Structure formats: structure tokens, C-alpha cells
């Protein structure tokens, strides 16, 4: 096997010592500004490249060093160099091979559009000369004095924020406006520019060249970037760590001084700008840049701290290998040999990254869907899911297909297949289900006592729990306006009666007799209507019962609001029932006749047997029972609107009757109680609700 010639412009530099103790070297491709870290065996192969024979090279390495290489190992190095275009093209087919490789890289027009829609870079500056010119000034920010001053500013600013938290949080609320969002947009541009300059100046002071700075677009979202690939020249990983963390350090410095500025500046535009810079820097640093799950600063910091280049790819390869070994026990060698704890850590990191990216990409897909018009949104959503979710799954499936014969031969594979089938069976086989919610136990026959309008309590004939005979006055209310109107109408009626009685004595009065009689009739009708209205302010018990739910603080002389509930009259011998509201998913699984149990929240509450008696077919627009709202301990999500609780989802009223055997236990409750309701619902598989929801979304959004 004749070896190809190495490219003459490649540079070989000493690298750091690897975690296993062996030395390493860095191979630099100046044309593409790419760096490749190579291990000791690869370095020995490159040193003997002039031997032009893999067998001779392997023999010489084994004789001259403590390494033991086979010709196949040398051929692997050759394939690595050729695959990364580090060798010179040779032979009559080299031009054709390079053209085919270029075509494969560029792909079709659709692939090019897909790649450039998901991610592309726009170089804007060649800042190396400018960085060299301004480096002496930037050195001031790397001094120990500036570090101590920043730490002092941070402590002082945070102490002021804690002491004046109300003002700080109020400022945060005030920024939720179009002007505030515009200010955050400008601040974001400034902070990210300084962030990238932090990377650039740190790399420059360590002797690295910064060829370009510009803007990268991630799913059409602009993100600033700085090309710091030259840091791979650094043999000290702590120096690379300085460059990787310089952006976050810059934002933390901005946050520290901006927080102090907010604390000391008077109210005005400068203080508002300091607040925006402080909050944006803290949030951008902690929530975005510090994340190691995407290729942001946090990832490079973690990679340099562990001294593990290509951490994502290496951890993904180990996680896929571990998954295959767990499922199939193929006995394959791991992609790289590390300690047991290191392998476990990288596998956990890989799974955490996959879960994080799955959530993030689905969120981006939803954002893309809502940002564009419907047809384009659906298409871009599908692209996001296919590229970021389904394509990695397909690639792993392809790897399984290549190992299919070995997979079928292992006992672990059959066990895994059996477990998967069992889980699928559990997901799709119907099970007896139940629906759990909060509910109210109350008497079936009750009569609420309300104040019809704002009024003053004049008398309370009965106390809480008192027995009330039918026809008894439950409450006496006084309304000055109605009483004044009654006095006015009574006087008017007496006057009109006198005028009608006296109309026979004068000729002029006799001529107005019909007018006076009509006015008297109208006044008497108004007085009768007013007396009927006043009856509402002296409510009478329509049946014999017991007075419940009366406010213990209610007293004579207290004013009541309109429609304020005063008490509840419970009919003697009334049966008890349970009522609740279910959402549309739950109400679909229950019907009249289904059995249920109820246990009140009271410590002495009995377990009551129930049966569903009625399920409303129409959704309730408001929730009349506030006790069932989530913010009061219930199960229904609501929001307040015009003094009423409006449910977030469609809810349906469900009524349940007590079983005759437990009716006496319900009688012991003597008042309404909230409790936990469990209804034995229809059989349903675990996967069916998710499939139904997915189908509903598909029909709604696509319009099938």
C-alpha cells in the first residue's frame, strides 16, 4: 500500500498531556483554520511517513518505542488523514474523488437551504489588527485591582438590591412594555458585543490570532460569534479555559457594575438603563451562556476544564455504545477506554443533553410555527422535528441494522424485545381507570339566603344551626333608599286619596276627578310593587329546616353587599349529594350509573359510596363553587374575570347521589364539605389519551 503525500502547509505543534498520561500533539490546517489533536501512536506514524509502508512503519514503531502497533493501526491513521483532507490528491482519479466529495458535502439545493435555514455564519470583521492596537487599554480589565473593585461593586450592589427589593421588582414589572422590550433589545446587542470582545481580547493577550468576528444565525435567530480556534495552539488547558470563560466573565462584570449603578443613581434614564443591563446580563449568563448542553460558553468551559475536546460527540458515542450493550450485550469495545466513573458521567451527560435538546428544539419548532403563517409554520415545524429528533433516531436505527445478525444471536436481545412488547402491551391494553378530583358534599334541597342589595342588618332571629319552622322570618334588612321611597309613595297615595274624596265639593276638582283617580291608581301600584320588593329584605323560610353556613361575625347593624350570601337553609330530612366539575377528557370516560367514593377533607370524614346521576352536556362558562378552584385547594385551573371564576378549559357539571347504605353517614355531616372524589371510569389504555390529543391537534392545525 503506497501512502499518499501529506500536505506541505500542515503544522505540527506540541499539545497538552492527555488524561491517561500520554503526550499529545496538535495538527493545524491553516487553509481551513482547523486543528486536530493527535495521540502518541498517530504522532509516531507521522514521524515515519517517509517509510511509505504500513508494515515497515508498524515494525519500526514496535521496535523503537514501547508501543505495539499492527499494520491495520497504521492504515487507520491513513484513513483518518485522507478523510479529513490532510493529504495531497494523487492518482488519475483524485480529481474525480475530490469533485464527488465536494458534491457530497454541498448536497442538493434543498439540503443547502435546510442547512442554511438551521445554521449559518456571516463574517463581518477581521479584528486582529484592531485588537492588537487596543490591547494595552484592555489590559486594565485583567488586573488584580480591577478584579477586587468588581467584587466590591458586586457585594455592595447585591446588598442594596436585597434591602430595596420592592423597588427592584417594581422596576422589573415596569419594563414589560414595548419601550422596555426595545431597551432590552438594545442592551442585548451591547452585552453580546462586549461578550465577544471579552473572548477576543483574552485570546489575543495569550498570543492567539482572531481571524474573524460576525453573526451566526441559529434557526434565523442572530447570535454573535468570535473565531477563537487558534486557542488550540495553547498547550495549557487553563489558558484555553480563560478564553472560554471570558465571555461569561465579561457579562458578570457588566452585571456587577450595572447593579451598583442602579443602586446609586437617581431615578431617570441612566438608572433604567443600568437596571436593564444588570438583569439582562444575569439572565443571559445563567440561563443561556452557562448551559453545557449546547455549544455555548458553558460547553467549552466544561470541555476545557475536563480537557476533553469534542465532549458532545464523545459522550454521545459512549451513550449509544452503552445503550446497545444494555439492550443487546453485543460485547463490542467502547469508542474509547476510560474509567468506570468517567464513562458513567459522560453517559449521564449525553442523556441530559439529548433531553435538553429535545425540549429546546420542540420549543423552537413551536415558536417557528407561531411566528410564520400557518402553512409555512407547519412545514418548518415538520423540518425541525425531522432534523433534530427523528434523524438521530434513524441514524441509530441504521447502526442497529448493520449489527442485526449479532443482535439476533444474543439472549439479552430477546429479553429486551420481550420487555418492549410487554411495555407496548401495557400502553395499549385497556385498564380499569379512575378519575380523581375535588368535590363538594352538600344537601340536595337547600334554600340560600342572600342580601338582594346593599342593606343593613336589623334583626337576626335565628343563629347558626337553629331549627327554623316554615314561614319564619330568617333575616330583617333595612334599606334607607327603599324606606324613603315608601314614605314618599305613602304620602303621595294619601294626598291623592284626599284629592279624590274632596273632588265632589268644587266644580274644578270634579273636572280633575278622572285624572286624580288615574294618578292614585298608579301610585298605589308603585307602592304595591315597592312593598313586594321590600319582602325580599325580610326573607321567609319556604320550608322547615336548619340554618347553616352563617358567618359567625355577622351581627345587627352590619352592612351587607349586593348578592352577599348570609346563610343556607337545609330542609329537614333532605338527602345529600356530591357535585363536581370535570374537564372534557375526564367527562368522556364517565356516565350516569358509574360508581364512586367520596372522602371529606375533615379529619373525621367517612368514606361515602356514590353513584353518578347526571352529567351536563354543555360546558359551564363559570365555576360557581370557588372551593374547587386550584388556588383555593381544588383541582380546576381558573382565572378571575369580572368577579367570576372562569375555567381555563371546558368543564362539565357532574352530580352524584349517595348510596342508600351511606345516606345516614352523609346526614352526620350536617353541612357542606369539600373532599376527594374518585369515580370508577370506563376502561382505557394509557396511550389512548395521548393519541387522541395528537389526532386532535393534527386535525385542528392541518385541517384534515
XYZ file of C-alpha atoms in Angstrom:
704
model
C 0.000 0.000 0.000
C 1.610 3.261 -1.177
C 0.943 6.107 1.212
C -0.300 9.477 -0.086
C 1.796 12.590 0.403
C 0.967 14.838 3.344
C 0.025 18.432 2.603
C 3.098 20.631 2.931
C 1.400 23.552 4.684
C 0.314 21.487 7.696
C 1.891 22.483 11.036
C 2.584 20.087 13.903
C 2.733 21.585 17.401
C 3.184 20.135 20.874
C -0.035 19.639 22.767
C -1.042 19.043 26.397
C -0.570 15.783 28.263
C -3.715 13.642 27.997
C -5.680 12.338 30.984
C -4.083 8.870 30.647
C -0.574 10.390 30.869
C 0.459 10.112 27.211
C 1.650 13.176 25.318
C -0.374 14.735 22.540
C 0.243 16.984 19.539
C -1.903 19.431 17.574
C -2.056 19.264 13.774
C -3.024 22.621 12.247
C -4.631 23.035 8.823
C -4.025 26.752 8.083
C -6.173 26.788 4.942
C -9.361 25.923 6.842
C -8.039 27.096 10.231
C -8.844 23.676 11.706
C -6.982 21.939 14.495
C -6.723 18.185 15.091
C -5.413 16.744 18.349
C -3.455 13.545 17.736
C -2.223 10.980 20.236
C 1.194 9.344 20.607
C 0.672 6.427 18.134
C -0.520 8.832 15.414
C 2.495 11.076 16.022
C 4.870 8.108 15.673
C 3.177 7.147 12.402
C 3.611 10.698 11.044
C 7.290 10.669 12.012
C 7.850 7.570 9.857
C 5.700 8.688 6.911
C 8.703 8.552 4.579
C 8.925 4.757 5.037
C 5.866 4.605 2.751
C 4.912 1.120 4.022
C 2.427 0.368 6.826
C 4.164 -2.930 7.677
C 7.573 -1.292 7.965
C 6.159 1.596 9.947
C 4.384 -0.680 12.423
C 7.514 -2.812 12.849
C 9.784 0.200 13.396
C 7.417 1.756 15.949
C 7.199 -1.514 17.882
C 10.988 -1.830 17.870
C 11.900 1.755 18.718
C 9.162 2.588 21.257
C 7.102 0.867 23.931
C 4.092 0.953 21.624
C 2.897 -2.162 19.827
C 1.186 -1.334 16.540
C -0.174 -3.508 13.759
C -0.285 -2.539 10.072
C -4.049 -2.144 10.464
C -3.434 0.594 13.034
C -1.252 2.466 10.537
C -3.933 2.087 7.861
C -6.453 3.574 10.301
C -4.247 6.652 10.650
C -4.028 6.922 6.879
C -7.810 6.767 6.540
C -8.152 9.451 9.215
C -5.796 11.782 7.333
C -7.452 11.145 3.991
C -10.945 11.504 5.421
C -10.079 14.928 6.839
C -8.339 16.052 3.609
C -4.892 16.308 5.195
C -3.124 14.511 2.324
C -2.306 15.650 -1.204
C -4.535 14.319 -4.001
C -2.734 11.817 -6.191
C -3.550 9.408 -8.953
C -5.695 9.739 -12.086
C -8.940 9.525 -10.076
C -8.063 12.130 -7.475
C -9.818 14.989 -9.286
C -12.961 12.903 -9.657
C -12.834 11.890 -5.983
C -12.445 15.476 -4.843
C -15.339 16.578 -7.051
C -17.531 13.783 -5.676
C -16.599 14.737 -2.124
C -17.461 18.391 -2.797
C -20.813 17.336 -4.247
C -21.454 15.141 -1.218
C -20.643 17.994 1.153
C -22.763 20.562 -0.671
C -25.631 18.158 -1.369
C -28.762 19.174 -3.196
C -30.367 22.605 -3.254
C -32.910 21.511 -0.635
C -30.131 20.281 1.653
C -28.262 23.557 1.236
C -31.397 25.552 2.094
C -32.066 23.307 5.082
C -28.557 23.725 6.480
C -28.563 27.481 5.952
C -32.017 27.837 7.454
C -30.944 25.958 10.590
C -27.496 27.500 10.990
C -25.151 29.737 9.035
C -22.476 32.324 9.768
C -21.915 35.793 8.366
C -18.301 37.044 8.975
C -18.343 40.798 9.457
C -14.947 41.855 10.812
C -11.271 40.959 10.677
C -10.460 42.341 14.094
C -6.924 41.069 14.698
C -5.122 44.328 13.927
C -7.700 46.389 15.816
C -7.379 44.066 18.856
C -3.600 44.484 18.796
C -3.966 48.281 18.763
C -6.405 48.398 21.697
C -4.864 45.603 23.737
C -2.905 47.923 26.110
C -6.159 49.572 27.171
C -7.896 46.203 27.594
C -5.090 45.052 29.898
C -6.527 47.310 32.597
C -9.507 44.967 32.911
C -7.228 41.985 33.600
C -5.501 43.496 36.627
C -5.960 42.251 40.169
C -7.062 45.731 41.294
C -9.967 45.741 38.833
C -10.979 42.248 39.991
C -11.133 43.383 43.638
C -13.065 46.527 42.686
C -15.577 44.435 40.718
C -16.047 42.037 43.633
C -16.691 45.007 45.941
C -19.163 46.510 43.470
C -20.963 43.181 43.235
C -21.325 42.763 47.002
C -22.428 46.369 47.506
C -24.915 46.236 44.607
C -26.469 42.949 45.717
C -26.802 44.204 49.295
C -28.711 47.245 48.013
C -30.953 45.040 45.852
C -31.819 42.904 48.887
C -32.565 45.969 51.005
C -34.656 47.615 48.270
C -36.176 44.526 46.708
C -39.620 46.131 46.373
C -38.223 48.911 44.205
C -36.124 46.436 42.191
C -39.073 44.117 41.492
C -41.288 47.099 40.656
C -38.695 48.206 38.088
C -38.833 44.719 36.575
C -42.616 44.934 36.197
C -42.327 48.384 34.592
C -40.092 47.007 31.827
C -42.866 44.749 30.488
C -43.860 47.214 27.769
C -42.925 47.945 24.184
C -40.410 50.559 25.353
C -38.957 48.106 27.882
C -38.628 45.371 25.279
C -36.895 47.791 22.906
C -34.477 48.713 25.702
C -33.735 45.048 26.308
C -33.084 44.584 22.592
C -30.510 47.396 22.562
C -28.961 46.116 25.806
C -28.760 42.607 24.371
C -26.780 43.918 21.373
C -24.368 45.835 23.621
C -23.881 42.982 26.098
C -23.253 40.405 23.382
C -20.792 42.702 21.618
C -18.826 43.120 24.851
C -19.163 39.364 25.459
C -17.434 38.574 22.184
C -14.791 41.241 22.761
C -14.046 39.518 26.069
C -13.275 36.296 24.181
C -11.266 38.149 21.551
C -9.070 40.230 23.881
C -8.388 37.245 26.149
C -7.308 35.112 23.186
C -5.169 37.967 21.866
C -3.320 38.530 25.153
C -2.477 34.798 25.224
C -0.816 35.069 21.802
C -3.620 33.746 19.577
C -4.802 35.275 16.326
C -8.503 36.222 15.997
C -9.266 35.996 12.269
C -12.978 36.865 12.186
C -15.940 38.096 14.200
C -19.511 38.143 12.977
C -23.078 36.944 13.390
C -24.307 33.350 13.361
C -27.982 32.573 12.723
C -29.465 29.665 14.684
C -32.933 28.957 13.231
C -32.916 32.555 11.962
C -32.053 33.882 15.445
C -28.919 36.087 15.376
C -26.088 35.133 17.738
C -22.701 36.880 17.774
C -19.606 34.713 17.377
C -15.810 35.048 17.538
C -13.441 32.650 15.815
C -11.074 31.531 18.597
C -9.919 28.276 17.030
C -6.337 29.445 17.453
C -6.608 28.661 21.165
C -5.905 25.044 20.220
C -2.314 26.183 19.866
C -2.219 26.643 23.644
C -0.768 23.663 25.454
C -2.060 24.752 28.853
C -5.719 23.864 29.283
C -6.124 26.552 31.942
C -5.288 29.165 29.302
C -7.940 27.717 26.991
C -10.305 27.787 29.956
C -9.601 31.508 30.358
C -10.617 32.196 26.764
C -13.750 30.029 27.021
C -14.919 31.710 30.234
C -14.009 35.269 29.196
C -17.456 35.962 27.692
C -19.350 34.894 30.813
C -16.844 36.771 32.987
C -17.429 39.923 30.903
C -21.202 39.667 31.342
C -20.828 39.094 35.084
C -18.615 42.186 35.308
C -21.255 44.203 33.434
C -23.940 42.829 35.747
C -21.940 43.698 38.874
C -21.256 47.317 37.906
C -24.757 47.823 36.442
C -26.326 46.526 39.667
C -24.237 49.005 41.676
C -25.161 51.791 39.239
C -28.877 51.020 39.725
C -28.400 51.279 43.487
C -26.606 54.666 43.494
C -28.097 56.543 40.525
C -31.204 58.729 40.916
C -34.419 57.898 39.079
C -34.131 58.573 35.400
C -32.960 57.221 32.068
C -29.482 56.247 33.313
C -30.890 54.262 36.230
C -33.340 52.467 33.932
C -30.511 51.608 31.531
C -28.433 50.261 34.421
C -31.353 48.100 35.541
C -31.813 46.669 32.046
C -28.093 45.896 31.723
C -27.983 44.272 35.171
C -30.997 41.996 34.736
C -30.177 41.072 31.149
C -26.562 40.204 31.992
C -27.528 37.981 34.914
C -30.252 36.156 32.967
C -28.253 35.776 29.731
C -25.236 34.426 31.631
C -27.022 31.957 33.891
C -29.793 30.794 31.562
C -28.070 30.685 28.160
C -24.298 31.016 28.095
C -23.623 28.801 31.117
C -25.518 25.832 29.675
C -23.177 22.952 28.719
C -25.858 21.195 26.679
C -25.467 23.437 23.621
C -22.232 24.608 22.023
C -22.197 27.821 24.030
C -19.603 29.038 26.515
C -20.673 26.591 29.199
C -19.885 23.663 26.916
C -16.391 24.915 26.066
C -15.687 25.725 29.713
C -16.658 22.204 30.747
C -14.715 20.691 27.834
C -11.543 22.629 28.680
C -11.913 22.027 32.421
C -12.143 18.263 31.824
C -9.593 18.516 28.994
C -11.940 16.570 26.709
C -12.212 18.078 23.226
C -15.361 17.171 21.275
C -17.115 16.354 24.544
C -20.548 16.155 22.952
C -19.538 13.749 20.200
C -17.505 11.559 22.555
C -20.232 11.382 25.182
C -22.867 10.666 22.510
C -20.762 7.816 21.118
C -20.315 6.343 24.603
C -24.029 6.698 25.353
C -25.011 4.938 22.123
C -22.496 2.156 22.834
C -23.800 1.827 26.397
C -27.380 1.670 25.124
C -26.548 -1.123 22.684
C -24.686 -3.050 25.373
C -27.588 -2.624 27.793
C -30.181 -3.746 25.243
C -28.251 -6.385 23.296
C -25.000 -7.228 25.186
C -23.006 -7.326 21.924
C -19.643 -7.277 23.682
C -18.258 -4.514 21.450
C -15.284 -2.443 22.549
C -16.196 1.059 23.753
C -15.370 4.004 21.466
C -12.662 4.974 23.952
C -11.313 3.415 27.108
C -11.987 5.492 30.207
C -12.517 4.788 33.879
C -15.853 3.434 35.061
C -16.843 6.681 36.756
C -15.813 8.740 33.734
C -17.919 6.552 31.419
C -20.928 6.828 33.740
C -20.560 10.609 33.939
C -20.312 11.006 30.170
C -23.320 8.737 29.569
C -25.424 10.724 32.050
C -24.237 13.957 30.424
C -25.183 12.642 26.967
C -28.717 11.709 28.068
C -29.164 15.046 29.825
C -28.043 16.811 26.636
C -30.464 14.777 24.498
C -33.395 15.554 26.794
C -32.463 19.235 26.958
C -32.154 19.498 23.180
C -35.412 17.619 22.629
C -37.299 20.112 24.799
C -35.444 23.061 23.258
C -35.956 22.008 19.647
C -39.633 21.261 20.183
C -39.938 24.729 21.722
C -38.143 26.276 18.745
C -40.400 24.319 16.404
C -43.487 25.696 18.172
C -42.004 29.191 18.039
C -41.362 28.820 14.310
C -44.893 27.533 13.823
C -46.475 30.517 15.571
C -44.065 33.047 14.042
C -44.800 32.197 10.400
C -48.134 31.923 8.650
C -49.917 28.605 9.098
C -48.752 26.628 6.047
C -45.113 27.695 6.372
C -45.297 27.197 10.138
C -46.468 23.601 9.760
C -43.740 22.897 7.190
C -40.964 24.408 9.307
C -42.262 22.599 12.388
C -42.029 19.309 10.491
C -38.476 20.206 9.369
C -37.439 20.907 12.966
C -38.846 17.603 14.239
C -37.416 15.580 11.339
C -33.934 17.078 11.510
C -33.356 17.357 15.239
C -35.486 14.497 16.612
C -36.261 11.814 14.043
C -33.000 11.930 12.053
C -30.774 10.999 15.056
C -33.184 8.165 15.852
C -32.990 6.995 12.237
C -29.177 7.011 12.318
C -29.124 4.860 15.420
C -31.624 2.502 13.791
C -29.269 2.209 10.830
C -26.467 1.252 13.228
C -28.717 -1.471 14.642
C -29.427 -2.765 11.147
C -25.700 -3.175 10.471
C -25.447 -5.292 13.637
C -28.719 -7.138 13.096
C -27.188 -10.598 12.808
C -25.223 -10.154 16.041
C -28.259 -8.648 17.766
C -30.471 -11.620 16.938
C -27.862 -14.029 18.289
C -27.737 -12.679 21.874
C -30.039 -13.716 24.712
C -30.193 -10.131 26.003
C -31.779 -9.030 22.720
C -34.655 -11.466 23.158
C -35.194 -10.313 26.734
C -35.163 -6.661 25.612
C -37.620 -7.403 22.810
C -39.916 -9.156 25.284
C -39.763 -6.184 27.660
C -40.530 -3.743 24.831
C -43.524 -5.830 23.716
C -44.730 -6.011 27.295
C -44.471 -2.233 27.677
C -46.321 -1.697 24.399
C -48.977 -4.090 25.592
C -49.309 -2.208 28.853
C -49.560 1.058 26.900
C -52.304 -0.094 24.527
C -54.247 -2.692 26.535
C -57.268 -1.095 28.278
C -57.215 -0.961 32.055
C -59.961 -0.116 34.515
C -59.463 3.541 35.147
C -60.478 6.121 37.657
C -60.960 9.862 37.665
C -59.907 11.770 40.759
C -60.937 15.323 41.618
C -62.079 17.561 44.414
C -65.834 17.747 45.050
C -68.439 19.245 47.362
C -70.732 17.194 49.621
C -73.933 19.183 50.193
C -77.645 18.698 50.882
C -79.775 18.194 47.800
C -82.600 20.535 48.995
C -81.318 23.883 50.193
C -82.515 27.476 50.039
C -79.788 30.173 50.055
C -80.394 33.414 51.926
C -78.941 36.451 50.122
C -78.971 40.182 50.558
C -80.738 41.387 47.364
C -78.839 44.711 47.501
C -76.684 46.722 49.858
C -78.559 46.772 53.160
C -78.128 46.926 56.948
C -78.939 44.006 59.219
C -81.782 44.967 61.574
C -82.542 41.564 63.114
C -81.176 38.013 63.198
C -83.972 35.861 64.594
C -82.035 32.598 64.277
C -78.444 31.589 64.966
C -76.172 29.082 63.199
C -77.616 25.547 63.402
C -81.016 26.709 64.693
C -84.186 24.842 63.744
C -86.403 27.103 61.616
C -90.167 26.497 61.220
C -91.729 27.035 57.788
C -92.868 30.632 57.226
C -90.470 32.123 59.786
C -88.643 35.345 59.015
C -84.962 34.464 58.620
C -83.491 37.955 58.393
C -84.593 41.579 58.578
C -82.707 44.085 56.442
C -83.012 47.863 56.301
C -82.523 49.904 53.123
C -82.763 53.677 53.601
C -83.435 54.373 49.925
C -86.375 51.972 49.704
C -87.789 53.146 53.033
C -87.601 56.761 51.885
C -89.315 55.825 48.618
C -92.010 54.001 50.583
C -92.643 57.036 52.785
C -92.780 59.275 49.718
C -95.212 56.971 47.890
C -97.371 56.516 51.003
C -97.653 60.298 51.371
C -98.440 60.610 47.678
C -101.174 57.968 47.925
C -102.753 59.714 50.969
C -102.662 63.052 49.164
C -104.270 61.625 46.022
C -106.945 59.879 48.117
C -107.784 63.161 49.836
C -107.968 64.950 46.492
C -110.288 62.228 45.084
C -112.534 62.381 48.185
C -112.751 66.151 48.033
C -113.450 66.382 44.287
C -117.267 66.473 44.828
C -117.221 69.858 46.601
C -115.694 72.014 43.839
C -116.508 72.257 40.150
C -112.829 72.461 39.136
C -111.983 69.435 41.315
C -114.786 67.420 39.722
C -113.270 68.140 36.307
C -109.941 66.602 37.502
C -111.594 63.561 39.107
C -110.576 61.085 36.420
C -107.004 62.429 36.378
C -106.733 62.143 40.175
C -108.170 58.619 40.183
C -105.677 57.519 37.497
C -102.766 59.077 39.415
C -103.985 57.379 42.608
C -104.163 54.030 40.843
C -100.593 54.466 39.513
C -99.242 55.477 42.936
C -100.964 52.538 44.615
C -99.458 50.145 42.013
C -95.995 51.621 42.631
C -96.465 51.269 46.392
C -97.588 47.657 45.991
C -94.552 46.907 43.795
C -92.269 48.536 46.365
C -93.829 46.512 49.186
C -93.252 43.357 47.128
C -89.614 44.363 46.655
C -89.269 45.014 50.383
C -90.390 41.474 51.065
C -87.029 40.342 49.660
C -85.381 42.153 52.569
C -87.322 40.051 55.047
C -86.805 36.539 53.604
C -89.203 33.877 54.907
C -88.376 30.184 55.226
C -90.176 28.303 52.409
C -89.907 25.054 54.391
C -88.882 23.804 57.796
C -85.198 23.217 58.134
C -81.934 24.085 59.838
C -79.867 27.210 59.250
C -76.281 26.514 58.151
C -73.132 28.310 56.910
C -73.904 31.581 58.707
C -70.976 33.916 59.210
C -70.122 33.815 62.935
C -69.080 37.503 62.787
C -72.444 38.623 61.384
C -74.236 40.994 63.793
C -77.077 43.505 63.911
C -76.112 46.844 62.378
C -73.639 45.335 59.888
C -73.930 46.354 56.256
C -74.079 43.664 53.571
C -73.075 43.916 49.926
C -75.290 43.147 46.981
C -75.822 39.381 46.488
C -73.796 38.627 49.616
C -74.626 35.165 50.943
C -75.893 35.205 54.531
C -76.851 31.602 55.305
C -78.167 28.358 53.875
C -81.473 26.795 54.906
C -81.313 22.997 54.722
C -84.648 21.184 54.533
C -85.309 18.682 57.281
C -84.808 15.157 56.035
C -83.073 16.343 52.835
C -80.939 13.799 51.012
C -77.250 14.531 50.404
C -75.409 14.688 47.118
C -71.926 15.361 45.748
C -71.205 17.746 42.889
C -68.057 18.499 40.951
C -66.835 19.624 37.550
C -64.660 17.570 35.162
C -62.766 18.624 32.045
C -63.688 17.159 28.675
C -61.055 14.409 28.830
C -62.338 13.133 32.162
C -66.051 13.586 31.492
C -65.719 11.469 28.345
C -64.888 8.457 30.497
C -67.803 8.645 32.924
C -71.564 8.387 32.644
C -74.751 8.042 34.659
C -74.652 4.949 36.872
C -70.878 4.836 37.404
C -69.802 4.103 40.966
C -67.657 6.458 43.022
C -66.404 7.116 46.539
C -66.030 10.383 48.436
C -63.969 11.239 51.497
C -64.271 14.684 53.012
C -61.281 16.790 53.994
C -62.489 16.726 57.611
C -60.412 14.581 59.939
C -63.498 12.568 60.950
C -64.887 12.290 57.432
C -66.473 8.983 56.443
C -65.943 7.254 53.114
C -69.220 7.560 51.223
C -70.365 5.357 48.349
C -71.844 7.265 45.415
C -73.373 6.780 42.004
C -73.252 9.265 39.123
C -76.753 10.614 38.479
C -76.235 13.376 35.905
C -73.541 14.688 33.585
C -74.192 18.022 31.868
C -73.862 18.004 28.099
C -72.992 21.710 27.894
C -69.823 23.210 29.305
C -70.032 25.631 32.227
C -68.867 29.139 31.432
C -68.042 29.966 35.051
C -67.239 27.967 38.170
C -69.920 28.676 40.809
C -68.077 26.759 43.533
C -64.917 28.680 44.390
C -63.828 25.880 46.749
C -62.964 23.743 43.719
C -60.586 26.317 42.190
C -56.910 25.360 42.198
C -55.756 28.483 44.065
C -58.087 27.522 46.939
C -57.018 23.894 47.091
C -59.298 22.440 44.404
C -58.424 20.815 41.091
C -59.671 23.298 38.478
C -57.456 25.965 36.914
C -59.364 29.248 36.743
C -58.806 32.944 36.264
C -60.839 35.759 37.734
C -62.814 37.915 35.327
C -65.428 40.482 36.331
C -65.672 38.976 39.803
C -66.289 35.434 38.485
C -64.049 32.397 38.181
C -63.633 31.452 34.518
C -62.144 27.967 33.893
C -59.063 27.682 31.705
C -60.529 24.622 29.968
C -64.062 23.497 29.205
C -65.607 21.904 32.320
C -68.837 19.959 32.786
C -71.039 19.735 35.886
C -71.403 16.236 37.358
C -73.831 15.276 40.121
C -73.588 12.124 42.258
C -76.094 10.692 44.735
C -75.221 8.868 47.935
C -75.800 5.166 48.129
C -78.766 4.439 50.452
C -76.445 2.465 52.728
C -74.269 5.548 53.340
C -77.037 8.174 53.413
C -77.055 8.176 57.215
C -73.285 8.844 57.253
C -73.980 11.820 54.999
C -76.578 13.102 57.430
C -73.901 13.255 60.115
C -72.001 15.834 58.059
C -74.716 18.462 58.827
C -73.023 20.970 56.483
C -71.236 21.180 53.166
C -67.734 19.704 52.961
C -65.065 19.636 50.327
C -63.322 16.321 49.789
C -61.661 13.911 47.385
C -63.845 12.194 44.800
C -62.791 9.039 42.950
C -65.016 7.835 40.096
C -64.614 4.362 38.611
C -64.328 5.346 34.949
C -64.524 3.347 31.748
C -61.619 1.137 30.714
C -58.951 2.909 28.686
C -55.372 2.298 27.592
C -52.555 4.508 28.842
C -51.600 5.625 25.336
C -55.108 6.466 24.113
C -55.346 9.994 25.632
C -52.031 10.980 24.039
C -53.042 9.562 20.655
C -56.394 11.324 20.866
C -54.721 14.618 21.725
C -52.215 14.248 18.882
C -55.007 13.467 16.419
C -56.999 16.469 17.625
C -54.013 18.778 17.171
C -53.341 17.336 13.708
C -56.925 17.823 12.613
C -57.082 21.329 14.064
C -53.790 22.602 12.671
C -53.571 20.838 9.324
C -57.285 20.875 8.614
C -57.871 17.217 7.673
